[in-house]
Tab-separated table of C-alpha atoms in Angstrom:
chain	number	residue	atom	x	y	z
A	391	UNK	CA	0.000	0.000	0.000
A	392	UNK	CA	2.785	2.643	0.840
A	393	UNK	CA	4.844	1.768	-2.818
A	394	UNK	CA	5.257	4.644	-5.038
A	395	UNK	CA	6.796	3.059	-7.948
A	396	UNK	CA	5.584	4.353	-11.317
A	397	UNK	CA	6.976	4.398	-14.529
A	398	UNK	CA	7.007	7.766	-15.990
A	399	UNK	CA	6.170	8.750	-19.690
A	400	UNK	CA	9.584	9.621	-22.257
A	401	UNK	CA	10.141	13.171	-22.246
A	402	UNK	CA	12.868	15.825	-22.658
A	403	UNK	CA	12.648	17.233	-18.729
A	404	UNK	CA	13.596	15.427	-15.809
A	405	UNK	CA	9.925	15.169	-14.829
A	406	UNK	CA	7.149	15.250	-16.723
A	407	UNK	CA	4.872	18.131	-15.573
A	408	UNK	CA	1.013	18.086	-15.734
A	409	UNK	CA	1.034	14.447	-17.275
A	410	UNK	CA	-1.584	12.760	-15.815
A	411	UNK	CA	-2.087	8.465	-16.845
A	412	UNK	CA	-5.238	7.291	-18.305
A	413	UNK	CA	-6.009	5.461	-14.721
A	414	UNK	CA	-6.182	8.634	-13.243
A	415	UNK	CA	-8.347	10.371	-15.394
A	416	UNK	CA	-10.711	7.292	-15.441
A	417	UNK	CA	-10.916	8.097	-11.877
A	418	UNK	CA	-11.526	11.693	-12.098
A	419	UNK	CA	-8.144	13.257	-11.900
A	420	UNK	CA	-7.986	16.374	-13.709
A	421	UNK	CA	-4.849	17.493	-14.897
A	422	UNK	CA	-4.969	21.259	-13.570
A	423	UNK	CA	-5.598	20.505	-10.188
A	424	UNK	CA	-2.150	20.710	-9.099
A	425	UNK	CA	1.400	21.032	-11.637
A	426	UNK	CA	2.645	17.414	-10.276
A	427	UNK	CA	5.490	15.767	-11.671
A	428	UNK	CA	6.171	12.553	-12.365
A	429	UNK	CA	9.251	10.695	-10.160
A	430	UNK	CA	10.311	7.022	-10.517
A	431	UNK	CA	10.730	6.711	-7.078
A	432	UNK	CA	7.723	8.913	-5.680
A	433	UNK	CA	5.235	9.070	-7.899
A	434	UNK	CA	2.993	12.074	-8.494
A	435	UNK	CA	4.587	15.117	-6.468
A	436	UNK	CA	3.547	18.514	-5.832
A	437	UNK	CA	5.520	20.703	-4.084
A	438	UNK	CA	5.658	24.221	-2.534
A	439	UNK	CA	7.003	26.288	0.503
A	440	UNK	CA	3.479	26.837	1.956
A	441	UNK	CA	1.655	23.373	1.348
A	442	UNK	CA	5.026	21.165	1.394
A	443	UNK	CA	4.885	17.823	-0.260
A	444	UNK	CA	1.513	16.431	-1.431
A	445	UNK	CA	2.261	12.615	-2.837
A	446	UNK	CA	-0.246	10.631	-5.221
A	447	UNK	CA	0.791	7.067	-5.275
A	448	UNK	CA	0.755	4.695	-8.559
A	449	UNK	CA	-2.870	3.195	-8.056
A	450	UNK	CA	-4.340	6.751	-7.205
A	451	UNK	CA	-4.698	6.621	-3.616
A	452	UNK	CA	-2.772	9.844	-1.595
A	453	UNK	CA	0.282	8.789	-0.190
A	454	UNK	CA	0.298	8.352	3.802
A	455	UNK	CA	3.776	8.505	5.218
A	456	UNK	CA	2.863	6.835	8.393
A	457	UNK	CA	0.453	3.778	7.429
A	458	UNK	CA	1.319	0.357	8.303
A	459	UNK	CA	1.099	-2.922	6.598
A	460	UNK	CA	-1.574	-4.766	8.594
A	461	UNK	CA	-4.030	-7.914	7.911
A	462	UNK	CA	-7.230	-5.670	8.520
A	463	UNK	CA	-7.402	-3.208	5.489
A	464	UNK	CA	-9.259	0.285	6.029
A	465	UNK	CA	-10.512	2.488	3.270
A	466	UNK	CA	-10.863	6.221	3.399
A	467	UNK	CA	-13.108	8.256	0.564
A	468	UNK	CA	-14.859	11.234	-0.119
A	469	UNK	CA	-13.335	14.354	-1.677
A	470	UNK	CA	-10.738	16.934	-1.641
A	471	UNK	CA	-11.705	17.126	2.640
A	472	UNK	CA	-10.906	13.337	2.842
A	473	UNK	CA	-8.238	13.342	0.928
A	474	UNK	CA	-6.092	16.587	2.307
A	475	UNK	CA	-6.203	19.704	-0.222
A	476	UNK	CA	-2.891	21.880	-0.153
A	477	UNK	CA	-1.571	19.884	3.060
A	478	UNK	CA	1.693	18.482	3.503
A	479	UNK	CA	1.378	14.094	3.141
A	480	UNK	CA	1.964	13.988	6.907
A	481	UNK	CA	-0.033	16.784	8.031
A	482	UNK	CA	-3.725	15.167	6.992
A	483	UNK	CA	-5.783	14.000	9.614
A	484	UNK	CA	-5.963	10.455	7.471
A	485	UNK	CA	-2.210	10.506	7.805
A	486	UNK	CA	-2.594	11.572	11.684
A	487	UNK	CA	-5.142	8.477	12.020
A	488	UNK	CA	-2.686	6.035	10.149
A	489	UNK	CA	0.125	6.807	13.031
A	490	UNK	CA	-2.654	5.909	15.648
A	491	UNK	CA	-4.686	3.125	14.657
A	492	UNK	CA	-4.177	-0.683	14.884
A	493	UNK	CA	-5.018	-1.400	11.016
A	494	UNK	CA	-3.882	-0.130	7.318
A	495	UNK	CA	-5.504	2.918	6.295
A	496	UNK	CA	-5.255	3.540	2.360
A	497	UNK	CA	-6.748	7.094	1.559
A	498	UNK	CA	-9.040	6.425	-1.711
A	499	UNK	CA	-10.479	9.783	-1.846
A	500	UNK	CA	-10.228	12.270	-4.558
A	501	UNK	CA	-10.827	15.786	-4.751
A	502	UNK	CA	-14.097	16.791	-6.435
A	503	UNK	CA	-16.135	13.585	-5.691
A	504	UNK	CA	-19.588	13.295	-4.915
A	505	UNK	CA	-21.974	10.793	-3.058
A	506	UNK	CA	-22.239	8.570	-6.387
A	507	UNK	CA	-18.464	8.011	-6.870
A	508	UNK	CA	-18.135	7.243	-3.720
A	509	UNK	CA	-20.053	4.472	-3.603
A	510	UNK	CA	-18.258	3.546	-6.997
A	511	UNK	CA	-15.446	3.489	-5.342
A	512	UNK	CA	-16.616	1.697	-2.269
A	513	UNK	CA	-17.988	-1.250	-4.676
A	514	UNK	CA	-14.493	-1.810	-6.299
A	515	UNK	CA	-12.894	-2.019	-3.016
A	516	UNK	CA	-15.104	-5.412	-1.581
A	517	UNK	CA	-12.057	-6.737	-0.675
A	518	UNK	CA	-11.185	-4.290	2.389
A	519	UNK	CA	-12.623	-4.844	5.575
A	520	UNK	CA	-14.239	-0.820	6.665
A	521	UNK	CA	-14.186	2.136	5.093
A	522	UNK	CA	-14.114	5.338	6.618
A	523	UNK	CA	-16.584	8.571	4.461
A	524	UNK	CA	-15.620	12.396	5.252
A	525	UNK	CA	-19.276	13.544	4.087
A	526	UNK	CA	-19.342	16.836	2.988
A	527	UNK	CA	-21.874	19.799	1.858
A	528	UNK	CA	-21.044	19.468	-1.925
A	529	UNK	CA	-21.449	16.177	-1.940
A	530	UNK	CA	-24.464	15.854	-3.452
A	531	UNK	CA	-23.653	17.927	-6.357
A	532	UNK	CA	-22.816	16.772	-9.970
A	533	UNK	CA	-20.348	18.157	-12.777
A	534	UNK	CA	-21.955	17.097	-15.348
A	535	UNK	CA	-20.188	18.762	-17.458
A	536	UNK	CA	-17.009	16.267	-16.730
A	537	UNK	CA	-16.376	12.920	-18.183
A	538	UNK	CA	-19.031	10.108	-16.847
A	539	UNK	CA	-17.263	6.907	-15.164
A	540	UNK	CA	-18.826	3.948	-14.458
A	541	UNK	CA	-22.130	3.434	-12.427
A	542	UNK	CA	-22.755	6.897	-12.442
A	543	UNK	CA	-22.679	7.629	-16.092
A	544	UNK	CA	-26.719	6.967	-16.345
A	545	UNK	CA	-27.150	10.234	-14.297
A	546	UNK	CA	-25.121	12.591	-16.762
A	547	UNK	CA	-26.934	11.025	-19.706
A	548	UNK	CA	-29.698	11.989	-17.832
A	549	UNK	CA	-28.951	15.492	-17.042
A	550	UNK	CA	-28.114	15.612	-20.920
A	551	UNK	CA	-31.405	14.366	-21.869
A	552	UNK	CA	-33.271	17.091	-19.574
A	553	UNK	CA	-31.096	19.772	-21.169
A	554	UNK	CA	-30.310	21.003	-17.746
A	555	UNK	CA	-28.125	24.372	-18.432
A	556	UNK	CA	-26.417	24.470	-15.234
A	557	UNK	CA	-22.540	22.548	-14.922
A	558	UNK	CA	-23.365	21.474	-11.405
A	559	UNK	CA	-26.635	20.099	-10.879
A	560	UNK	CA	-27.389	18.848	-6.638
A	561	UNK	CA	-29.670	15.808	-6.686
A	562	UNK	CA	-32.877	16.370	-4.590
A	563	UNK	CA	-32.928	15.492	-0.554
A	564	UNK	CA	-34.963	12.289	-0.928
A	565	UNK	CA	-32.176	10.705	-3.613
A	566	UNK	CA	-29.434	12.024	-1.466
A	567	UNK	CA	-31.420	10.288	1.290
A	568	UNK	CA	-31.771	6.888	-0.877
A	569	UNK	CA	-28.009	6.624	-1.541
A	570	UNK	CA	-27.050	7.269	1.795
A	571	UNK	CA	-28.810	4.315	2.710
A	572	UNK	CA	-26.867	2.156	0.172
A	573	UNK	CA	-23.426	2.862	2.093
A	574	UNK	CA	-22.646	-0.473	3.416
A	575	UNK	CA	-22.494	-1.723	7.301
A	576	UNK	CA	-18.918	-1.356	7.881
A	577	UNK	CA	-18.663	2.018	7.487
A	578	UNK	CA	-18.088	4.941	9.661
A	579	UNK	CA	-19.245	8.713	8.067
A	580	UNK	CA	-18.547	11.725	9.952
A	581	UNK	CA	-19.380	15.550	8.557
A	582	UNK	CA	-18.958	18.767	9.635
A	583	UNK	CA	-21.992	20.949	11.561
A	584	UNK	CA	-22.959	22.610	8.280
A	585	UNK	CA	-27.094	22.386	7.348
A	586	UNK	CA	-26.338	20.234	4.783
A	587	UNK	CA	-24.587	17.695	6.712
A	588	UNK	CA	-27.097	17.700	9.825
A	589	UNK	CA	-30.142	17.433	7.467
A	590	UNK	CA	-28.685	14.385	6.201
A	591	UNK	CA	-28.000	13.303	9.319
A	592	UNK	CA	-31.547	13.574	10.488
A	593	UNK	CA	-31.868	10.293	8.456
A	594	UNK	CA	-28.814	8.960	8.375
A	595	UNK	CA	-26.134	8.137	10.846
A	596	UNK	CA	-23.677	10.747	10.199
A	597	UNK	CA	-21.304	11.759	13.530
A	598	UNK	CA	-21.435	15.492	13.785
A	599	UNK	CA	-18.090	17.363	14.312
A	600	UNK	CA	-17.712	20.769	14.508
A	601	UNK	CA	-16.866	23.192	11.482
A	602	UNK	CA	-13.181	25.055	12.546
A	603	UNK	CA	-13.516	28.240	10.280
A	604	UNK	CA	-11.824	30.541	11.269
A	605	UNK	CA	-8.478	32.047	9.918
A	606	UNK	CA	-6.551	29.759	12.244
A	607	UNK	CA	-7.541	26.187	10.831
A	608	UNK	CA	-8.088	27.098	6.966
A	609	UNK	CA	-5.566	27.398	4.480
A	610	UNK	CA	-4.847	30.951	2.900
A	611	UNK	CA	-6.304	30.579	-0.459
A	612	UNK	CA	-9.999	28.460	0.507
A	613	UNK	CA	-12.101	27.096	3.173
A	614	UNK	CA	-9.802	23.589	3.018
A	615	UNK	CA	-8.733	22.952	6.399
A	616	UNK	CA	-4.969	23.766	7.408
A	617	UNK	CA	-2.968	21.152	8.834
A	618	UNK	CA	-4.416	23.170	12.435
A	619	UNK	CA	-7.499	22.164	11.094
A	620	UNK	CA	-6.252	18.565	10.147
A	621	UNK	CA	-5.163	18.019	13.610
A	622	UNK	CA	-8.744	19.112	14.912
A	623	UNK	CA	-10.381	17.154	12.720
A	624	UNK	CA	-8.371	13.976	14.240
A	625	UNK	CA	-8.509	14.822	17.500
A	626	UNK	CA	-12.660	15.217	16.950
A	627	UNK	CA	-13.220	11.798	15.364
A	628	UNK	CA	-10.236	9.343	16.963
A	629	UNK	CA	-12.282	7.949	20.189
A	630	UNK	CA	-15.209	7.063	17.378
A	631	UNK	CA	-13.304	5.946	14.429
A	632	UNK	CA	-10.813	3.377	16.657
A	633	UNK	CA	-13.281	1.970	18.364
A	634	UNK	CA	-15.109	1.268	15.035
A	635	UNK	CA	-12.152	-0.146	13.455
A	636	UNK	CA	-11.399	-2.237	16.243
A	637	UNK	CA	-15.110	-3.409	16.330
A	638	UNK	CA	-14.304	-4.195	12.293
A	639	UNK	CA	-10.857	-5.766	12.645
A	640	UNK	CA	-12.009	-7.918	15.574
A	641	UNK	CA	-15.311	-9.183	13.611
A	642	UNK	CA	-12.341	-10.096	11.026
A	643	UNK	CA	-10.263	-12.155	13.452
A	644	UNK	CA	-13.464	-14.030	14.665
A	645	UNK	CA	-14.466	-14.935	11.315
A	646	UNK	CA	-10.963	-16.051	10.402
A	647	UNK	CA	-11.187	-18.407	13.895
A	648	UNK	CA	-14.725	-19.921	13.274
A	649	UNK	CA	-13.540	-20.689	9.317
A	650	UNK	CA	-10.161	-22.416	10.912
A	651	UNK	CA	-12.191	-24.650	13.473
């Protein structure tokens, strides 16, 4: 999980900036959001002297310096607040959970996503054992505007077909409602107190944390949290998110034992 081995594409420079592969893409990378280069040895890199070192790996998944190898796999997802926007790789509160927790944490999300592509990307991960969902306001909303992936390419044919003018288009409370619903058992989703959020959560079990936003715990250029803010958002959701891994990893280990007798 923490490899970063990736072949990059022939060119004149040392690195190969803005090049994005066709697995990315298919996954909803965008090429502008950030001037990564390509390194043999660390895969996709951004760098700068306010945000530090932000590290894709190879399969997509953002690079967390202080995850261990472990039997009980944990998947994070959501978007750009899951998956640490213009924070340093060991500064995200995935990262901060990694260096705590007795499992592997691999952080799936990906800046941008919505409620439909993350349940895509829950269903192509049946293999791990919990996932862990950073729900957020936008996350209803759809670019439909951007390339359509997978399960949720019905949808933008079907924006298409209603002509709707708008690029983002937020599906209606009682769908929102209906996918929630579809999130599987071992999951724990946490959001910030936003309405959004706590309407959902009136029928849905989302835990509640509260929204830092002041200058303190955002970073300079958007509401994104800070690594201040990274740290809070740990500290808010550790208690609830180790017991429910341990309450995952130990269902494992039981399971395991009752196959083996």
């Amino acid at each position: 999980t923490t490899t970063r081995s990736l072949t990059c594409p022939p060119c004149a420079m040392p690195s190969c900036v803005f090049w994005v592969p066709l697995h990315f893409i298919l996954r909803g990378w965008r090429s502008t959001l950030h001037p990564f280069y390509c390194d043999k040895s660390k895969s996709f890199i951004h760098k700068s002297a306010e945000y530090g070192t932000i590290t894709i790996n190879e399969n997509t998944t953002r690079y967390l310096p202080d995850a261990h190898d472990h039997a009980c796999k944990i998947a994070i997802v959501g978007d750009s607040m899951a998956w640490g926007w213009e924070v340093d790789d060991h500064d995200t509160w995935a990262n901060l959970l990694a260096s705590h927790v007795d499992a592997e944490l691999v952080n799936w999300a990906v800046p941008g996503y919505n409620l439909l592509q993350v349940l895509e990307t829950i269903d192509q991960l049946q293999s791990y054992d919990g996932f862990i969902y950073l729900f957020f306001e936008n996350d209803g909303d759809i670019d439909h505007t951007a390339g359509a992936v997978a399960s949720w390419s019905a949808i933008v044919t079907h924006l298409h077909a209603q002509q709707v003018q708008h690029d983002i288009y937020t599906l209606p409370d009682e769908q929102m409602r209906e996918l929630l619903t579809t999130l599987p058992r071992n999951i724990f989703v946490f959001g910030f107190s936003l309405p959004y959020t706590r309407r959902m959560a009136a029928f849905y079990p989302i835990h509640i944390i509260p929204f830092y936003d002041s200058a303190y715990h955002l970073n300079s250029t958007d509401w994104h949290p800070n690594p201040m803010g990274h740290r809070l958002i740990f500290e808010a959701v550790y208690g609830q998110i180790s017991t429910f891994i341990n309450q995952v990893c130990a269902s494992k280990t039981q399971s395991r034992s009752v196959y083996a007798q």
